[in-house]
Every structure is written in C-alpha cells, then in structure tokens.
Amino acid sequence: MLDTDTITTPDGRTIGGTVMDLRNITLRFGGVEAIKDISFDIREGEIRAIIGPNGAGKSSMLNVISGFYVPQEGEVWYRGKLRPKMKPYEVAQQGIARTFQNIALFEGMSVLDNVMTGRLGHMKTNMLSQAIWWGRAAKEETENRAAVERVIDFLEIQAIRKTPVGRLPYGLKKRVELARALAAEPSLLLLDEPMAGMNVEEKEDMSRFILDVNDEFGTTIALIEHDMGVVMDLSDRVVVMDYGRKIGDGTPDEVRNNQAVIDAYLGVAHD
Ligand SMILES: Nc1ncnc2c1ncn2[C@@H]1O[C@H](COP(=O)(O)OP(=O)(O)O)[C@@H](O)[C@H]1O
Ligand SMILES: [Mg+2]
C-alpha cells in the first residue's frame, strides 16, 4: 500500500500522499550498474529534486520513472499500481510528461507545431472515425488547440509561436520544450536539467515557470538540476545520488548538512 497521508514541509507547504514509489531499483547496462538498489518516493504536488555528480545515474533514474527503462530489479509503484512493462506512449497516457537533458525538438518546425506534438497522446480519433464522425474529430481538434494556446500564454511565448525552433536562442528552446511537455497536461512532470547551459536571467525565468506550473496546476515535478542555489530555492525534497547509489534524501537543509553529501558532491566541482 502507498502512503496517503499528507505531510507539511519546513516552508509550510502541504504535500500529498505517495504518487510514485521506487523500491530497490537496480538498473544495469551490460556490466555497468547505473542504479544500485535505490528506493525513494515522490509525493503529490511536491517538487522533488534529484542531484549528484555527472555519471551518478540521475538521467537513468528519470528514465526509470518515465517508463523508458525497465529496471532489472526492484518495483515501480505508480498511483497505487505496480507498473508492468509499459511502452513510453502508454506511460504518457498515465499523465507523465518529460523534457530531455539534450533538447529534443523538431528544429525546422514552428514553436506552435512543436508544442502541438505534446498533444499526440490526447488524439484518440483515428482517420476512419474522423471520416465517419467528423463532429467528434473537430471537437477534439478544438480542445487540442485550446490546450496548446493556454500553455503558450502561460509560458509567455506568444511572440514566437510561428518561429522555427531552430532559429531560437537556447533558453527559449528549453522553454518550448517545457511547453510541449505541459501541453500533455501531465500530473507528473519530469525535467532533466531544465536550466543547464542557461545564463542567470534565463535560469530565473525558468525557475519562476517551474514554480508557477507547480502552484497553478498542482503538477508534481521531479527534476534533475546541478545548480545548488536553484535546487535549494525550488525543491521540497532532494534525493542525492553518487555512483548509482542514494547517499542522501531529505529537505534541502537536511541534504545540505549531510556529511556524505558534502564529501561526494557539494565540495567538488561538477560539469
Ligand atoms: N544507454 C546507456 N548505455 C550504457 N550505459 C549508460 C547508458 N545510459 C547511461 N549509462 C551509464 O550509466 C551511468 C549513469 O549515467 P546517467 O544516468 O546518464 O548519469 P547522470 O545523468 O547522473 O550524469 C554512467 O556510467 C553512464 O555511462
Ligand atoms: Mg544526466
């Protein structure tokens, strides 16, 4: 059974019951153990950070959460159910959306069309039923357009909606990627280094949008981030990974004062 109690964070924020419970996860690539017997949970409405040095296994962990990788050992419990082997699109239909460490957009397509691809999981009408049930297809199209326009307004990218993504500066590309993920209206949003490579101003913008998404839509967010200042500002709880192991788990303050974490991560240069 998953824990359904709410908890209150030191900042006075209320966080709901367990949405995802990762139990004793081990993931191997050939002889490499990218994740070694890691357990932690993600609770409804929280911002959960995963931090650690390069190669620690953070992206692999996000890929386990998204269903892209199926671990060799351990259990993934999602919304009260033990997750069987699922294809990524099936996971997307369960309300999980993500952005990637390396931007994965269609460079030649407009911002609008890229964001529209985030709606693919919501397009149930196939060609045949479109021919027969024209009204239903038209209604779905209207709903999809409306959802996309809401996201474009929310992330303040109206001015670039017709611009090919390839022509945008890096910071805006990252924002378009967030827009595409949000267009799916996920209940769990996974962000792999959403602020990597950004300047200070771009980081501030992205931080604000992440907080606004969490606040306005109640979206649960798991994010990987290197900038400790950002992690401390944004997250409710932090998991710390090092060489595939979990070496810390707690509030930002708890993690910051954990000696193992200081030794492994905070004291050394990264990236
Ligand atoms: N698809 C893959 N095939 C083989 N090894 C991989 C693959 N993905 C990650 N790894 C290895 O797993 C370890 C963890 O990588 P990764 O999860 O990308 O770490 P992080 O995101 O913390 O930098 C590294 O040793 C990396 O080389
Ligand atoms: Mg990574």
Coordinates of N, CA and C in Angstrom, one line a residue, residues 36-205:
K36 N 22.0 1.5 -8.3 CA 22.2 0.3 -7.4 C 21.3 0.4 -6.2
D37 N 20.2 -0.4 -6.2 CA 19.4 -0.7 -5.1 C 18.9 0.6 -4.4
I38 N 18.2 1.5 -5.3 CA 17.7 2.7 -4.8 C 16.2 2.7 -4.5
S39 N 15.9 3.3 -3.4 CA 14.4 3.4 -3.0 C 14.2 4.9 -2.7
F40 N 13.1 5.4 -3.2 CA 12.6 6.7 -2.7 C 11.2 6.9 -3.3
D41 N 10.5 7.9 -2.8 CA 9.1 8.2 -3.3 C 9.0 9.6 -3.8
I42 N 7.9 9.8 -4.5 CA 7.5 11.1 -5.0 C 6.1 11.4 -4.5
R43 N 5.9 12.5 -3.9 CA 4.5 12.8 -3.3 C 3.8 13.8 -4.2
E44 N 2.4 13.7 -4.1 CA 1.5 14.5 -4.8 C 1.8 16.0 -4.5
G45 N 2.1 16.7 -5.6 CA 2.2 18.2 -5.5 C 3.5 18.7 -5.1
E46 N 4.5 17.8 -4.9 CA 5.8 18.3 -4.5 C 6.7 18.6 -5.7
I47 N 7.8 19.3 -5.4 CA 8.9 19.4 -6.3 C 10.1 18.6 -5.7
R48 N 10.4 17.6 -6.4 CA 11.4 16.6 -5.9 C 12.6 16.7 -6.8
A49 N 13.7 17.1 -6.2 CA 15.0 17.2 -7.0 C 15.8 16.0 -6.9
I50 N 16.5 15.6 -7.9 CA 17.5 14.6 -7.9 C 18.8 15.3 -8.3
I51 N 19.8 15.2 -7.4 CA 21.1 15.8 -7.6 C 22.2 14.8 -7.5
G52 N 23.4 15.2 -8.0 CA 24.5 14.3 -7.9 C 25.5 14.6 -9.0
P53 N 26.8 14.1 -8.8 CA 27.8 14.4 -9.8 C 27.5 13.8 -11.2
N54 N 28.2 14.2 -12.2 CA 28.0 13.6 -13.5 C 28.2 12.1 -13.5
G55 N 27.4 11.3 -14.2 CA 27.5 9.9 -14.2 C 26.9 9.2 -13.0
A56 N 26.3 10.0 -12.1 CA 25.7 9.4 -10.8 C 24.5 8.4 -11.1
G57 N 23.9 8.6 -12.3 CA 22.7 7.8 -12.6 C 21.4 8.6 -12.6
K58 N 21.5 9.9 -12.6 CA 20.3 10.7 -12.4 C 19.4 10.6 -13.7
S59 N 19.9 10.7 -14.9 CA 19.1 10.6 -16.1 C 18.5 9.2 -16.2
S60 N 19.3 8.2 -15.8 CA 18.8 6.8 -15.8 C 17.6 6.7 -14.9
M61 N 17.7 7.3 -13.7 CA 16.6 7.3 -12.8 C 15.4 7.9 -13.4
L62 N 15.5 9.0 -14.0 CA 14.4 9.7 -14.6 C 13.8 8.8 -15.7
N63 N 14.6 8.1 -16.4 CA 14.1 7.2 -17.5 C 13.4 6.0 -16.9
V64 N 13.8 5.6 -15.7 CA 13.0 4.5 -15.0 C 11.6 5.1 -14.6
I65 N 11.6 6.3 -14.1 CA 10.4 6.9 -13.6 C 9.4 7.1 -14.8
S66 N 10.0 7.5 -16.0 CA 9.2 7.7 -17.1 C 8.7 6.4 -17.8
G67 N 9.3 5.3 -17.4 CA 9.0 4.0 -18.0 C 9.8 3.7 -19.3
F68 N 10.8 4.6 -19.6 CA 11.6 4.4 -20.8 C 12.6 3.2 -20.6
Y69 N 13.1 3.1 -19.3 CA 13.9 2.0 -18.9 C 13.1 1.1 -17.9
V70 N 13.2 -0.2 -18.1 CA 12.6 -1.1 -17.1 C 13.8 -1.7 -16.3
P71 N 13.8 -1.4 -15.0 CA 14.9 -1.9 -14.2 C 15.0 -3.4 -14.1
Q72 N 16.2 -4.0 -14.0 CA 16.3 -5.4 -13.9 C 15.8 -5.9 -12.5
E73 N 16.0 -5.0 -11.5 CA 15.5 -5.4 -10.2 C 14.7 -4.3 -9.6
G74 N 13.8 -4.6 -8.7 CA 13.0 -3.6 -7.9 C 11.6 -3.4 -8.5
E75 N 10.9 -2.6 -7.8 CA 9.5 -2.3 -8.2 C 9.2 -0.9 -8.4
V76 N 8.4 -0.5 -9.4 CA 7.9 0.8 -9.6 C 6.4 0.9 -9.3
W77 N 6.0 1.5 -8.3 CA 4.6 1.7 -7.9 C 4.2 3.1 -8.4
Y78 N 3.1 3.1 -9.2 CA 2.7 4.4 -9.7 C 1.2 4.5 -9.4
R79 N 0.8 5.5 -8.7 CA -0.6 5.7 -8.3 C -1.3 4.4 -7.9
G80 N -0.7 3.8 -6.9 CA -1.3 2.6 -6.3 C -1.1 1.3 -7.1
K81 N -0.5 1.3 -8.2 CA -0.4 0.1 -9.0 C 1.1 -0.2 -9.3
L82 N 1.4 -1.5 -9.2 CA 2.7 -2.0 -9.6 C 2.8 -1.9 -11.1
R83 N 3.8 -1.1 -11.6 CA 3.8 -0.9 -13.0 C 4.3 -2.1 -13.8
P84 N 3.5 -2.6 -14.7 CA 4.1 -3.6 -15.5 C 4.9 -3.0 -16.6
K85 N 5.5 -3.9 -17.4 CA 6.3 -3.3 -18.5 C 5.3 -2.5 -19.4
M86 N 5.7 -1.3 -19.7 CA 4.8 -0.4 -20.5 C 5.7 0.3 -21.5
K87 N 5.0 0.6 -22.6 CA 5.7 1.4 -23.6 C 5.6 2.8 -23.2
P88 N 6.6 3.7 -23.7 CA 6.6 5.1 -23.3 C 5.3 5.8 -23.6
Y89 N 4.6 5.5 -24.7 CA 3.4 6.2 -25.0 C 2.3 5.8 -24.0
E90 N 2.4 4.5 -23.5 CA 1.4 4.1 -22.5 C 1.6 4.8 -21.2
V91 N 2.9 5.1 -20.9 CA 3.2 5.8 -19.7 C 2.7 7.3 -19.9
A92 N 2.9 7.8 -21.1 CA 2.4 9.2 -21.3 C 0.9 9.3 -21.1
Q93 N 0.2 8.2 -21.4 CA -1.3 8.3 -21.3 C -1.6 8.2 -19.8
Q94 N -0.6 7.9 -18.9 CA -0.9 7.8 -17.5 C -0.6 9.2 -16.9
G95 N -0.3 10.2 -17.7 CA -0.2 11.5 -17.1 C 1.3 11.9 -16.8
I96 N 2.2 11.2 -17.4 CA 3.6 11.6 -17.2 C 4.2 12.2 -18.4
A97 N 4.8 13.4 -18.3 CA 5.5 14.0 -19.4 C 6.9 14.5 -19.0
R98 N 7.8 14.7 -20.0 CA 9.1 15.0 -19.6 C 9.8 15.9 -20.6
T99 N 10.9 16.5 -20.2 CA 11.8 17.2 -21.1 C 13.2 16.4 -21.0
F100 N 14.1 16.7 -21.9 CA 15.3 15.9 -22.0 C 16.5 16.7 -21.7
Q101 N 17.6 16.0 -21.3 CA 18.9 16.7 -20.9 C 19.4 17.5 -22.2
N102 N 19.3 16.8 -23.3 CA 19.7 17.4 -24.6 C 18.4 17.7 -25.3
I103 N 18.2 18.9 -25.7 CA 16.9 19.4 -26.3 C 16.5 18.4 -27.4
A104 N 15.3 18.0 -27.4 CA 14.7 17.1 -28.4 C 13.5 17.7 -29.1
L105 N 13.7 18.7 -29.9 CA 12.6 19.4 -30.6 C 12.8 19.2 -32.1
F106 N 11.7 19.5 -32.9 CA 11.8 19.5 -34.3 C 12.3 20.9 -34.8
E107 N 13.6 21.0 -35.1 CA 14.2 22.3 -35.3 C 13.5 23.1 -36.5
G108 N 13.1 22.4 -37.5 CA 12.5 23.0 -38.7 C 11.1 23.4 -38.5
M109 N 10.4 22.9 -37.5 CA 9.0 23.2 -37.3 C 8.8 24.4 -36.4
S110 N 7.7 25.0 -36.5 CA 7.4 26.2 -35.7 C 7.2 25.8 -34.2
V111 N 7.3 26.8 -33.4 CA 7.1 26.6 -31.9 C 5.7 26.0 -31.7
L112 N 4.7 26.6 -32.4 CA 3.3 26.1 -32.3 C 3.2 24.6 -32.6
D113 N 3.8 24.2 -33.7 CA 3.7 22.8 -34.2 C 4.4 21.9 -33.2
N114 N 5.6 22.4 -32.7 CA 6.3 21.6 -31.7 C 5.5 21.4 -30.4
V115 N 4.9 22.4 -30.0 CA 4.1 22.3 -28.8 C 2.9 21.4 -29.0
M116 N 2.3 21.5 -30.2 CA 1.2 20.6 -30.6 C 1.5 19.1 -30.5
T117 N 2.8 18.8 -30.8 CA 3.2 17.4 -30.7 C 3.0 16.8 -29.3
G118 N 3.0 17.7 -28.3 CA 2.7 17.3 -26.9 C 1.3 16.8 -26.7
R119 N 0.4 17.1 -27.7 CA -1.0 16.6 -27.6 C -1.2 15.2 -28.2
L120 N -0.2 14.7 -28.8 CA -0.4 13.4 -29.5 C -1.1 12.3 -28.7
G121 N -0.7 12.3 -27.4 CA -1.3 11.3 -26.5 C -2.8 11.5 -26.3
H122 N -3.2 12.7 -26.6 CA -4.7 13.0 -26.4 C -5.5 12.8 -27.7
M123 N -4.8 12.5 -28.8 CA -5.5 12.4 -30.1 C -6.0 11.0 -30.2
K124 N -7.3 10.8 -29.9 CA -7.8 9.4 -29.9 C -8.5 9.1 -31.2
T125 N -8.9 10.1 -31.9 CA -9.7 9.9 -33.1 C -8.7 9.5 -34.2
N126 N -9.0 8.4 -34.9 CA -8.2 7.9 -36.0 C -8.8 8.4 -37.3
M127 N -8.1 8.1 -38.4 CA -8.6 8.6 -39.7 C -10.0 8.1 -40.1
L128 N -10.3 6.8 -39.8 CA -11.6 6.3 -40.2 C -12.7 7.0 -39.4
S129 N -12.5 7.0 -38.1 CA -13.6 7.6 -37.3 C -13.7 9.1 -37.6
Q130 N -12.6 9.7 -38.1 CA -12.6 11.1 -38.5 C -13.6 11.3 -39.7
A131 N -13.5 10.3 -40.6 CA -14.3 10.4 -41.8 C -15.8 10.2 -41.4
I132 N -16.0 9.3 -40.5 CA -17.4 9.0 -40.1 C -18.0 10.0 -39.1
W133 N -17.1 10.3 -38.1 CA -17.6 11.2 -37.0 C -16.9 12.5 -37.1
W134 N -17.1 13.2 -38.1 CA -16.5 14.5 -38.4 C -16.6 15.4 -37.2
G135 N -17.8 15.4 -36.6 CA -18.0 16.3 -35.4 C -17.1 16.0 -34.3
R136 N -16.9 14.7 -34.0 CA -16.1 14.4 -32.9 C -14.6 14.8 -33.1
A137 N -14.1 14.6 -34.3 CA -12.8 14.9 -34.6 C -12.6 16.4 -34.5
A138 N -13.6 17.2 -35.0 CA -13.5 18.6 -34.9 C -13.4 19.1 -33.5
K139 N -14.2 18.5 -32.6 CA -14.3 18.9 -31.2 C -12.9 18.6 -30.6
E140 N -12.3 17.4 -30.9 CA -11.0 17.1 -30.3 C -10.0 18.1 -30.8
E141 N -10.0 18.5 -32.1 CA -9.1 19.4 -32.6 C -9.2 20.8 -31.9
T142 N -10.4 21.2 -31.6 CA -10.6 22.4 -30.9 C -10.1 22.4 -29.5
E143 N -10.3 21.2 -28.8 CA -9.8 21.1 -27.5 C -8.2 21.1 -27.5
N144 N -7.6 20.4 -28.4 CA -6.2 20.4 -28.5 C -5.6 21.7 -28.7
R145 N -6.2 22.5 -29.7 CA -5.7 23.9 -29.9 C -5.9 24.7 -28.7
A146 N -7.0 24.6 -28.0 CA -7.2 25.4 -26.8 C -6.1 25.1 -25.7
A147 N -5.8 23.8 -25.5 CA -4.8 23.4 -24.5 C -3.5 24.0 -24.9
V148 N -3.1 23.9 -26.2 CA -1.8 24.5 -26.7 C -1.8 26.0 -26.5
E149 N -2.8 26.7 -26.8 CA -2.8 28.1 -26.6 C -2.7 28.5 -25.2
R150 N -3.3 27.8 -24.3 CA -3.2 28.0 -22.8 C -1.8 28.0 -22.4
V151 N -1.1 26.9 -22.9 CA 0.3 26.7 -22.5 C 1.2 27.8 -23.1
I152 N 0.9 28.2 -24.3 CA 1.7 29.3 -25.0 C 1.6 30.6 -24.2
D153 N 0.3 30.9 -23.8 CA 0.1 32.1 -23.0 C 0.8 32.0 -21.6
F154 N 0.7 30.8 -21.0 CA 1.2 30.6 -19.7 C 2.8 30.8 -19.6
L155 N 3.4 30.3 -20.7 CA 4.9 30.4 -20.7 C 5.4 31.6 -21.5
E156 N 4.4 32.5 -21.8 CA 4.8 33.8 -22.4 C 5.6 33.6 -23.7
I157 N 5.2 32.7 -24.6 CA 5.9 32.6 -25.9 C 5.0 32.9 -27.1
Q158 N 4.0 33.7 -26.8 CA 3.1 34.1 -27.9 C 3.9 34.7 -29.1
A159 N 4.8 35.6 -28.8 CA 5.5 36.3 -29.8 C 6.3 35.4 -30.8
I160 N 6.7 34.2 -30.3 CA 7.5 33.3 -31.2 C 6.7 32.1 -31.7
R161 N 5.4 32.2 -31.6 CA 4.7 30.9 -31.9 C 4.8 30.5 -33.3
K162 N 5.1 31.4 -34.3 CA 5.3 31.0 -35.7 C 6.8 30.8 -36.1
T163 N 7.7 31.0 -35.1 CA 9.1 31.0 -35.4 C 9.6 29.5 -35.4
P164 N 10.4 29.2 -36.5 CA 11.0 27.8 -36.4 C 11.9 27.7 -35.2
V165 N 11.8 26.6 -34.5 CA 12.6 26.4 -33.3 C 14.1 26.5 -33.5
G166 N 14.6 26.1 -34.7 CA 16.0 26.2 -35.0 C 16.6 27.6 -34.9
R167 N 15.7 28.6 -35.0 CA 16.2 30.0 -35.0 C 16.2 30.6 -33.6
L168 N 15.7 29.9 -32.6 CA 15.6 30.4 -31.3 C 16.9 30.3 -30.5
P169 N 17.1 31.2 -29.6 CA 18.3 31.1 -28.6 C 18.0 29.9 -27.7
Y170 N 19.1 29.4 -27.1 CA 19.0 28.2 -26.3 C 17.9 28.3 -25.1
G171 N 17.9 29.4 -24.4 CA 17.0 29.5 -23.3 C 15.5 29.3 -23.7
L172 N 15.2 29.9 -24.9 CA 13.8 29.8 -25.4 C 13.5 28.4 -25.8
K173 N 14.5 27.8 -26.4 CA 14.3 26.4 -26.8 C 13.9 25.5 -25.6
K174 N 14.6 25.7 -24.5 CA 14.3 25.0 -23.3 C 12.9 25.3 -22.9
R175 N 12.4 26.5 -23.1 CA 11.1 26.9 -22.6 C 10.0 26.2 -23.5
V176 N 10.4 26.1 -24.8 CA 9.5 25.5 -25.8 C 9.3 24.0 -25.4
E177 N 10.5 23.4 -25.0 CA 10.4 22.0 -24.6 C 9.5 21.8 -23.4
L178 N 9.6 22.8 -22.5 CA 8.7 22.7 -21.3 C 7.2 22.9 -21.8
A179 N 7.0 23.8 -22.7 CA 5.7 24.0 -23.3 C 5.1 22.7 -23.9
R180 N 6.0 22.0 -24.6 CA 5.5 20.7 -25.3 C 5.1 19.7 -24.2
A181 N 5.9 19.6 -23.1 CA 5.6 18.7 -22.0 C 4.3 19.1 -21.4
L182 N 4.1 20.4 -21.1 CA 2.9 20.9 -20.4 C 1.6 20.7 -21.3
A183 N 1.8 20.8 -22.6 CA 0.7 20.6 -23.5 C 0.0 19.3 -23.3
A184 N 0.7 18.3 -22.8 CA 0.1 17.0 -22.5 C -0.7 17.0 -21.2
E185 N -0.7 18.1 -20.5 CA -1.4 18.3 -19.2 C -1.1 17.1 -18.3
P186 N 0.2 17.0 -18.0 CA 0.7 15.9 -17.1 C 0.3 16.1 -15.7
S187 N 0.2 15.1 -14.9 CA 0.1 15.2 -13.5 C 1.4 15.0 -12.8
L188 N 2.3 14.4 -13.5 CA 3.7 14.2 -13.1 C 4.6 14.7 -14.2
L189 N 5.4 15.7 -13.9 CA 6.3 16.3 -14.9 C 7.8 16.0 -14.6
L190 N 8.5 15.5 -15.5 CA 9.9 15.1 -15.3 C 10.8 16.1 -16.1
L191 N 11.8 16.7 -15.4 CA 12.6 17.7 -16.1 C 14.1 17.3 -15.9
D192 N 14.8 17.0 -17.0 CA 16.2 16.6 -16.9 C 17.1 17.8 -17.2
E193 N 17.6 18.4 -16.1 CA 18.4 19.6 -16.2 C 17.8 20.7 -17.0
P194 N 16.7 21.2 -16.6 CA 15.9 22.3 -17.3 C 16.7 23.6 -17.4
M195 N 17.7 23.8 -16.6 CA 18.4 25.0 -16.6 C 19.9 24.9 -17.0
A196 N 20.3 23.7 -17.4 CA 21.7 23.5 -17.8 C 22.0 24.5 -19.0
G197 N 23.2 25.1 -18.9 CA 23.6 26.0 -20.0 C 23.0 27.3 -20.1
M198 N 22.1 27.6 -19.1 CA 21.4 28.9 -19.2 C 22.2 30.0 -18.5
N199 N 22.0 31.3 -18.9 CA 22.5 32.4 -18.1 C 21.6 32.7 -16.9
V200 N 22.1 33.6 -16.0 CA 21.4 33.8 -14.8 C 19.9 34.2 -15.0
E201 N 19.7 35.1 -16.0 CA 18.4 35.6 -16.2 C 17.5 34.5 -16.7
E202 N 18.0 33.7 -17.6 CA 17.2 32.6 -18.2 C 16.9 31.6 -17.0
K203 N 17.8 31.4 -16.1 CA 17.6 30.5 -15.0 C 16.5 31.0 -14.1
E204 N 16.5 32.3 -13.9 CA 15.4 32.9 -13.0 C 14.1 32.7 -13.7
D205 N 14.0 33.0 -15.0 CA 12.7 32.8 -15.7 C 12.3 31.4 -15.6

